[in-house]
Amino acid sequence: YEPYLDTETWPRPYYAVDEADRLSELTTDIFNLTETQRAKWICGQEELTDASWDKYVAEMKKMNVEEMVD
């Protein structure tokens, strides 16, 4: 596998305490929603339609996903 290994490494970003706390709050809820919704779509509990996707995106926005990405 050696020829395919990625040799370029990037350091993890370091955040101030307040930023790290906020990021932790955001990621917990956002990742939970992402995993739950993905499981519903994969298992067929909910169809992946434009309407369900729009609902998912709206919920992510309510959870401040833009703040997390920034």
mmCIF file of N, CA, C and O in Angstrom:
data_model
loop_
_atom_site.group_PDB
_atom_site.id
_atom_site.type_symbol
_atom_site.label_atom_id
_atom_site.label_comp_id
_atom_site.label_asym_id
_atom_site.label_seq_id
_atom_site.Cartn_x
_atom_site.Cartn_y
_atom_site.Cartn_z
ATOM 1 N N TYR A 1 0.804 -1.214 0.000
ATOM 2 C CA TYR A 1 0.000 0.000 0.000
ATOM 3 C C TYR A 1 0.841 1.269 0.000
ATOM 4 O O TYR A 1 0.321 2.347 -0.158
ATOM 5 N N GLU A 2 2.122 1.122 0.203
ATOM 6 C CA GLU A 2 2.981 2.288 0.374
ATOM 7 C C GLU A 2 2.878 3.311 -0.758
ATOM 8 O O GLU A 2 2.838 4.510 -0.491
ATOM 9 N N PRO A 3 2.803 2.908 -2.005
ATOM 10 C CA PRO A 3 2.708 3.923 -3.062
ATOM 11 C C PRO A 3 1.437 4.765 -2.982
ATOM 12 O O PRO A 3 1.370 5.848 -3.539
ATOM 13 N N TYR A 4 0.431 4.280 -2.273
ATOM 14 C CA TYR A 4 -0.845 4.973 -2.211
ATOM 15 C C TYR A 4 -1.033 5.773 -0.925
ATOM 16 O O TYR A 4 -2.058 6.429 -0.750
ATOM 17 N N LEU A 5 -0.090 5.705 -0.027
ATOM 18 C CA LEU A 5 -0.214 6.427 1.233
ATOM 19 C C LEU A 5 -0.090 7.923 1.014
ATOM 20 O O LEU A 5 0.713 8.384 0.215
ATOM 21 N N ASP A 6 -0.877 8.651 1.745
ATOM 22 C CA ASP A 6 -0.820 10.103 1.687
ATOM 23 C C ASP A 6 0.260 10.563 2.656
ATOM 24 O O ASP A 6 0.142 10.393 3.865
ATOM 25 N N THR A 7 1.314 11.141 2.149
ATOM 26 C CA THR A 7 2.427 11.554 2.994
ATOM 27 C C THR A 7 2.290 12.984 3.495
ATOM 28 O O THR A 7 3.041 13.408 4.356
ATOM 29 N N GLU A 8 1.361 13.705 2.941
ATOM 30 C CA GLU A 8 1.148 15.086 3.359
ATOM 31 C C GLU A 8 0.249 15.102 4.593
ATOM 32 O O GLU A 8 -0.845 14.553 4.588
ATOM 33 N N THR A 9 0.729 15.706 5.662
ATOM 34 C CA THR A 9 -0.068 15.782 6.882
ATOM 35 C C THR A 9 -0.403 17.232 7.184
ATOM 36 O O THR A 9 0.365 18.137 6.886
ATOM 37 N N TRP A 10 -1.562 17.409 7.789
ATOM 38 C CA TRP A 10 -2.017 18.741 8.157
ATOM 39 C C TRP A 10 -2.216 18.763 9.662
ATOM 40 O O TRP A 10 -2.839 17.868 10.220
ATOM 41 N N PRO A 11 -1.740 19.790 10.313
ATOM 42 C CA PRO A 11 -1.946 19.858 11.768
ATOM 43 C C PRO A 11 -3.408 20.139 12.097
ATOM 44 O O PRO A 11 -4.125 20.773 11.322
ATOM 45 N N ARG A 12 -3.850 19.628 13.246
ATOM 46 C CA ARG A 12 -5.205 19.912 13.697
ATOM 47 C C ARG A 12 -5.277 21.363 14.149
ATOM 48 O O ARG A 12 -4.323 21.875 14.740
ATOM 49 N N PRO A 13 -6.371 22.023 13.865
ATOM 50 C CA PRO A 13 -6.485 23.411 14.329
ATOM 51 C C PRO A 13 -6.687 23.448 15.849
ATOM 52 O O PRO A 13 -7.274 22.541 16.436
ATOM 53 N N TYR A 14 -6.174 24.480 16.462
ATOM 54 C CA TYR A 14 -6.368 24.689 17.891
ATOM 55 C C TYR A 14 -7.321 25.860 18.076
ATOM 56 O O TYR A 14 -7.213 26.868 17.403
ATOM 57 N N TYR A 15 -8.250 25.691 18.986
ATOM 58 C CA TYR A 15 -9.269 26.698 19.213
ATOM 59 C C TYR A 15 -9.145 27.245 20.624
ATOM 60 O O TYR A 15 -8.680 26.555 21.534
ATOM 61 N N ALA A 16 -9.590 28.466 20.794
ATOM 62 C CA ALA A 16 -9.706 29.030 22.138
ATOM 63 C C ALA A 16 -10.773 28.220 22.876
ATOM 64 O O ALA A 16 -11.612 27.561 22.259
ATOM 65 N N VAL A 17 -10.760 28.280 24.194
ATOM 66 C CA VAL A 17 -11.671 27.472 25.005
ATOM 67 C C VAL A 17 -13.128 27.737 24.643
ATOM 68 O O VAL A 17 -13.911 26.800 24.457
ATOM 69 N N ASP A 18 -13.494 29.006 24.510
ATOM 70 C CA ASP A 18 -14.888 29.315 24.187
ATOM 71 C C ASP A 18 -15.271 28.815 22.796
ATOM 72 O O ASP A 18 -16.382 28.338 22.576
ATOM 73 N N GLU A 19 -14.343 28.905 21.835
ATOM 74 C CA GLU A 19 -14.609 28.397 20.490
ATOM 75 C C GLU A 19 -14.751 26.871 20.497
ATOM 76 O O GLU A 19 -15.635 26.320 19.840
ATOM 77 N N ALA A 20 -13.890 26.200 21.237
ATOM 78 C CA ALA A 20 -13.945 24.746 21.324
ATOM 79 C C ALA A 20 -15.242 24.282 21.977
ATOM 80 O O ALA A 20 -15.851 23.300 21.539
ATOM 81 N N ASP A 21 -15.675 24.987 23.006
ATOM 82 C CA ASP A 21 -16.938 24.643 23.668
ATOM 83 C C ASP A 21 -18.116 24.799 22.711
ATOM 84 O O ASP A 21 -18.991 23.937 22.636
ATOM 85 N N ARG A 22 -18.136 25.896 21.981
ATOM 86 C CA ARG A 22 -19.230 26.149 21.040
ATOM 87 C C ARG A 22 -19.218 25.115 19.917
ATOM 88 O O ARG A 22 -20.269 24.587 19.528
ATOM 89 N N LEU A 23 -18.044 24.814 19.402
ATOM 90 C CA LEU A 23 -17.927 23.823 18.338
ATOM 91 C C LEU A 23 -18.408 22.456 18.821
ATOM 92 O O LEU A 23 -19.096 21.739 18.101
ATOM 93 N N SER A 24 -18.093 22.122 20.041
ATOM 94 C CA SER A 24 -18.548 20.858 20.620
ATOM 95 C C SER A 24 -20.072 20.804 20.700
ATOM 96 O O SER A 24 -20.686 19.783 20.372
ATOM 97 N N GLU A 25 -20.684 21.896 21.131
ATOM 98 C CA GLU A 25 -22.150 21.964 21.196
ATOM 99 C C GLU A 25 -22.770 21.767 19.814
ATOM 100 O O GLU A 25 -23.715 20.999 19.646
ATOM 101 N N LEU A 26 -22.228 22.476 18.842
ATOM 102 C CA LEU A 26 -22.782 22.415 17.486
ATOM 103 C C LEU A 26 -22.602 21.039 16.860
ATOM 104 O O LEU A 26 -23.543 20.484 16.287
ATOM 105 N N THR A 27 -21.404 20.496 16.952
ATOM 106 C CA THR A 27 -21.142 19.225 16.279
ATOM 107 C C THR A 27 -21.936 18.077 16.888
ATOM 108 O O THR A 27 -22.356 17.174 16.167
ATOM 109 N N THR A 28 -22.163 18.106 18.176
ATOM 110 C CA THR A 28 -22.930 17.027 18.808
ATOM 111 C C THR A 28 -24.313 16.934 18.186
ATOM 112 O O THR A 28 -24.741 15.854 17.741
ATOM 113 N N ASP A 29 -25.026 18.031 18.123
ATOM 114 C CA ASP A 29 -26.386 18.027 17.574
ATOM 115 C C ASP A 29 -26.405 17.795 16.067
ATOM 116 O O ASP A 29 -27.219 17.027 15.557
ATOM 117 N N ILE A 30 -25.504 18.441 15.367
ATOM 118 C CA ILE A 30 -25.481 18.343 13.903
ATOM 119 C C ILE A 30 -25.094 16.932 13.466
ATOM 120 O O ILE A 30 -25.725 16.352 12.579
ATOM 121 N N PHE A 31 -24.083 16.353 14.078
ATOM 122 C CA PHE A 31 -23.672 14.995 13.709
ATOM 123 C C PHE A 31 -24.759 13.987 14.060
ATOM 124 O O PHE A 31 -24.963 13.013 13.337
ATOM 125 N N ASN A 32 -25.464 14.204 15.172
ATOM 126 C CA ASN A 32 -26.553 13.313 15.544
ATOM 127 C C ASN A 32 -27.663 13.355 14.482
ATOM 128 O O ASN A 32 -28.170 12.311 14.060
ATOM 129 N N LEU A 33 -28.050 14.544 14.060
ATOM 130 C CA LEU A 33 -29.060 14.683 13.012
ATOM 131 C C LEU A 33 -28.596 14.016 11.720
ATOM 132 O O LEU A 33 -29.357 13.289 11.075
ATOM 133 N N THR A 34 -27.351 14.232 11.341
ATOM 134 C CA THR A 34 -26.808 13.663 10.113
ATOM 135 C C THR A 34 -26.859 12.139 10.141
ATOM 136 O O THR A 34 -27.327 11.511 9.188
ATOM 137 N N GLU A 35 -26.388 11.546 11.227
ATOM 138 C CA GLU A 35 -26.383 10.082 11.331
ATOM 139 C C GLU A 35 -27.799 9.514 11.345
ATOM 140 O O GLU A 35 -28.079 8.509 10.698
ATOM 141 N N THR A 36 -28.691 10.153 12.080
ATOM 142 C CA THR A 36 -30.067 9.682 12.174
ATOM 143 C C THR A 36 -30.768 9.757 10.823
ATOM 144 O O THR A 36 -31.413 8.794 10.390
ATOM 145 N N GLN A 37 -30.626 10.886 10.157
ATOM 146 C CA GLN A 37 -31.301 11.062 8.860
ATOM 147 C C GLN A 37 -30.725 10.125 7.811
ATOM 148 O O GLN A 37 -31.468 9.536 7.020
ATOM 149 N N ARG A 38 -29.423 9.975 7.807
ATOM 150 C CA ARG A 38 -28.799 9.074 6.838
ATOM 151 C C ARG A 38 -29.306 7.641 7.037
ATOM 152 O O ARG A 38 -29.616 6.939 6.074
ATOM 153 N N ALA A 39 -29.417 7.213 8.289
ATOM 154 C CA ALA A 39 -29.928 5.872 8.580
ATOM 155 C C ALA A 39 -31.370 5.715 8.101
ATOM 156 O O ALA A 39 -31.733 4.664 7.555
ATOM 157 N N LYS A 40 -32.189 6.739 8.288
ATOM 158 C CA LYS A 40 -33.579 6.674 7.816
ATOM 159 C C LYS A 40 -33.638 6.503 6.307
ATOM 160 O O LYS A 40 -34.442 5.733 5.782
ATOM 161 N N TRP A 41 -32.792 7.239 5.593
ATOM 162 C CA TRP A 41 -32.792 7.141 4.138
ATOM 163 C C TRP A 41 -32.269 5.780 3.679
ATOM 164 O O TRP A 41 -32.823 5.162 2.778
ATOM 165 N N ILE A 42 -31.197 5.306 4.287
ATOM 166 C CA ILE A 42 -30.605 4.033 3.884
ATOM 167 C C ILE A 42 -31.537 2.865 4.181
ATOM 168 O O ILE A 42 -31.688 1.953 3.366
ATOM 169 N N CYS A 43 -32.172 2.884 5.352
ATOM 170 C CA CYS A 43 -33.048 1.774 5.761
ATOM 171 C C CYS A 43 -34.442 1.855 5.158
ATOM 172 O O CYS A 43 -35.259 0.960 5.363
ATOM 173 N N GLY A 44 -34.729 2.926 4.453
ATOM 174 C CA GLY A 44 -36.017 3.067 3.801
ATOM 175 C C GLY A 44 -37.137 3.539 4.709
ATOM 176 O O GLY A 44 -38.304 3.461 4.344
ATOM 177 N N GLN A 45 -36.790 4.046 5.887
ATOM 178 C CA GLN A 45 -37.809 4.578 6.782
ATOM 179 C C GLN A 45 -38.367 5.895 6.246
ATOM 180 O O GLN A 45 -39.467 6.303 6.604
ATOM 181 N N GLU A 46 -37.578 6.542 5.416
ATOM 182 C CA GLU A 46 -38.001 7.799 4.797
ATOM 183 C C GLU A 46 -37.398 7.847 3.402
ATOM 184 O O GLU A 46 -36.233 7.497 3.214
ATOM 185 N N GLU A 47 -38.184 8.257 2.440
ATOM 186 C CA GLU A 47 -37.677 8.347 1.073
ATOM 187 C C GLU A 47 -36.834 9.604 0.904
ATOM 188 O O GLU A 47 -37.131 10.642 1.481
ATOM 189 N N LEU A 48 -35.792 9.472 0.122
ATOM 190 C CA LEU A 48 -34.940 10.616 -0.186
ATOM 191 C C LEU A 48 -35.546 11.344 -1.364
ATOM 192 O O LEU A 48 -35.373 10.964 -2.519
ATOM 193 N N THR A 49 -36.295 12.384 -1.049
ATOM 194 C CA THR A 49 -36.948 13.204 -2.069
ATOM 195 C C THR A 49 -36.449 14.634 -1.930
ATOM 196 O O THR A 49 -35.773 14.970 -0.957
ATOM 197 N N ASP A 50 -36.818 15.459 -2.881
ATOM 198 C CA ASP A 50 -36.451 16.870 -2.779
ATOM 199 C C ASP A 50 -37.026 17.479 -1.504
ATOM 200 O O ASP A 50 -36.357 18.260 -0.819
ATOM 201 N N ALA A 51 -38.244 17.106 -1.168
ATOM 202 C CA ALA A 51 -38.892 17.654 0.027
ATOM 203 C C ALA A 51 -38.182 17.212 1.305
ATOM 204 O O ALA A 51 -37.961 18.030 2.205
ATOM 205 N N SER A 52 -37.795 15.926 1.388
ATOM 206 C CA SER A 52 -37.112 15.469 2.599
ATOM 207 C C SER A 52 -35.717 16.081 2.705
ATOM 208 O O SER A 52 -35.244 16.386 3.795
ATOM 209 N N TRP A 53 -35.073 16.263 1.562
ATOM 210 C CA TRP A 53 -33.748 16.902 1.568
ATOM 211 C C TRP A 53 -33.860 18.358 2.012
ATOM 212 O O TRP A 53 -33.076 18.831 2.822
ATOM 213 N N ASP A 54 -34.855 19.068 1.488
ATOM 214 C CA ASP A 54 -35.058 20.463 1.872
ATOM 215 C C ASP A 54 -35.355 20.589 3.365
ATOM 216 O O ASP A 54 -34.873 21.504 4.024
ATOM 217 N N LYS A 55 -36.133 19.655 3.889
ATOM 218 C CA LYS A 55 -36.433 19.637 5.322
ATOM 219 C C LYS A 55 -35.152 19.411 6.127
ATOM 220 O O LYS A 55 -34.916 20.067 7.143
ATOM 221 N N TYR A 56 -34.328 18.489 5.674
ATOM 222 C CA TYR A 56 -33.049 18.189 6.327
ATOM 223 C C TYR A 56 -32.139 19.425 6.320
ATOM 224 O O TYR A 56 -31.559 19.795 7.344
ATOM 225 N N VAL A 57 -32.019 20.077 5.182
ATOM 226 C CA VAL A 57 -31.177 21.273 5.078
ATOM 227 C C VAL A 57 -31.713 22.387 5.979
ATOM 228 O O VAL A 57 -30.938 23.071 6.661
ATOM 229 N N ALA A 58 -33.019 22.562 6.027
ATOM 230 C CA ALA A 58 -33.614 23.589 6.891
ATOM 231 C C ALA A 58 -33.316 23.305 8.358
ATOM 232 O O ALA A 58 -33.006 24.223 9.127
ATOM 233 N N GLU A 59 -33.394 22.044 8.737
ATOM 234 C CA GLU A 59 -33.092 21.663 10.115
ATOM 235 C C GLU A 59 -31.617 21.920 10.441
ATOM 236 O O GLU A 59 -31.279 22.384 11.524
ATOM 237 N N MET A 60 -30.736 21.629 9.483
ATOM 238 C CA MET A 60 -29.305 21.895 9.680
ATOM 239 C C MET A 60 -29.062 23.395 9.864
ATOM 240 O O MET A 60 -28.260 23.800 10.707
ATOM 241 N N LYS A 61 -29.761 24.206 9.087
ATOM 242 C CA LYS A 61 -29.604 25.653 9.218
ATOM 243 C C LYS A 61 -30.094 26.142 10.574
ATOM 244 O O LYS A 61 -29.489 27.030 11.168
ATOM 245 N N LYS A 62 -31.196 25.540 11.079
ATOM 246 C CA LYS A 62 -31.685 25.897 12.408
ATOM 247 C C LYS A 62 -30.667 25.551 13.485
ATOM 248 O O LYS A 62 -30.614 26.197 14.518
ATOM 249 N N MET A 63 -29.864 24.529 13.227
ATOM 250 C CA MET A 63 -28.839 24.093 14.168
ATOM 251 C C MET A 63 -27.527 24.871 13.992
ATOM 252 O O MET A 63 -26.529 24.527 14.596
ATOM 253 N N ASN A 64 -27.554 25.884 13.155
ATOM 254 C CA ASN A 64 -26.394 26.761 12.930
ATOM 255 C C ASN A 64 -25.222 26.046 12.271
ATOM 256 O O ASN A 64 -24.063 26.245 12.649
ATOM 257 N N VAL A 65 -25.510 25.271 11.250
ATOM 258 C CA VAL A 65 -24.435 24.565 10.545
ATOM 259 C C VAL A 65 -23.455 25.546 9.898
ATOM 260 O O VAL A 65 -22.255 25.273 9.827
ATOM 261 N N GLU A 66 -23.948 26.711 9.473
ATOM 262 C CA GLU A 66 -23.045 27.699 8.872
ATOM 263 C C GLU A 66 -22.014 28.191 9.888
ATOM 264 O O GLU A 66 -20.853 28.393 9.554
ATOM 265 N N GLU A 67 -22.449 28.361 11.119
ATOM 266 C CA GLU A 67 -21.525 28.781 12.178
ATOM 267 C C GLU A 67 -20.454 27.701 12.395
ATOM 268 O O GLU A 67 -19.285 28.023 12.566
ATOM 269 N N MET A 68 -20.854 26.447 12.371
ATOM 270 C CA MET A 68 -19.903 25.370 12.557
ATOM 271 C C MET A 68 -18.874 25.338 11.422
ATOM 272 O O MET A 68 -17.686 25.193 11.666
ATOM 273 N N VAL A 69 -19.332 25.510 10.205
ATOM 274 C CA VAL A 69 -18.437 25.482 9.058
ATOM 275 C C VAL A 69 -17.479 26.668 9.085
ATOM 276 O O VAL A 69 -16.285 26.524 8.767
ATOM 277 N N ASP A 70 -17.987 27.830 9.462
ATOM 278 C CA ASP A 70 -17.120 29.003 9.545
ATOM 279 C C ASP A 70 -16.034 28.790 10.567
ATOM 280 O O ASP A 70 -14.914 29.135 10.413
#
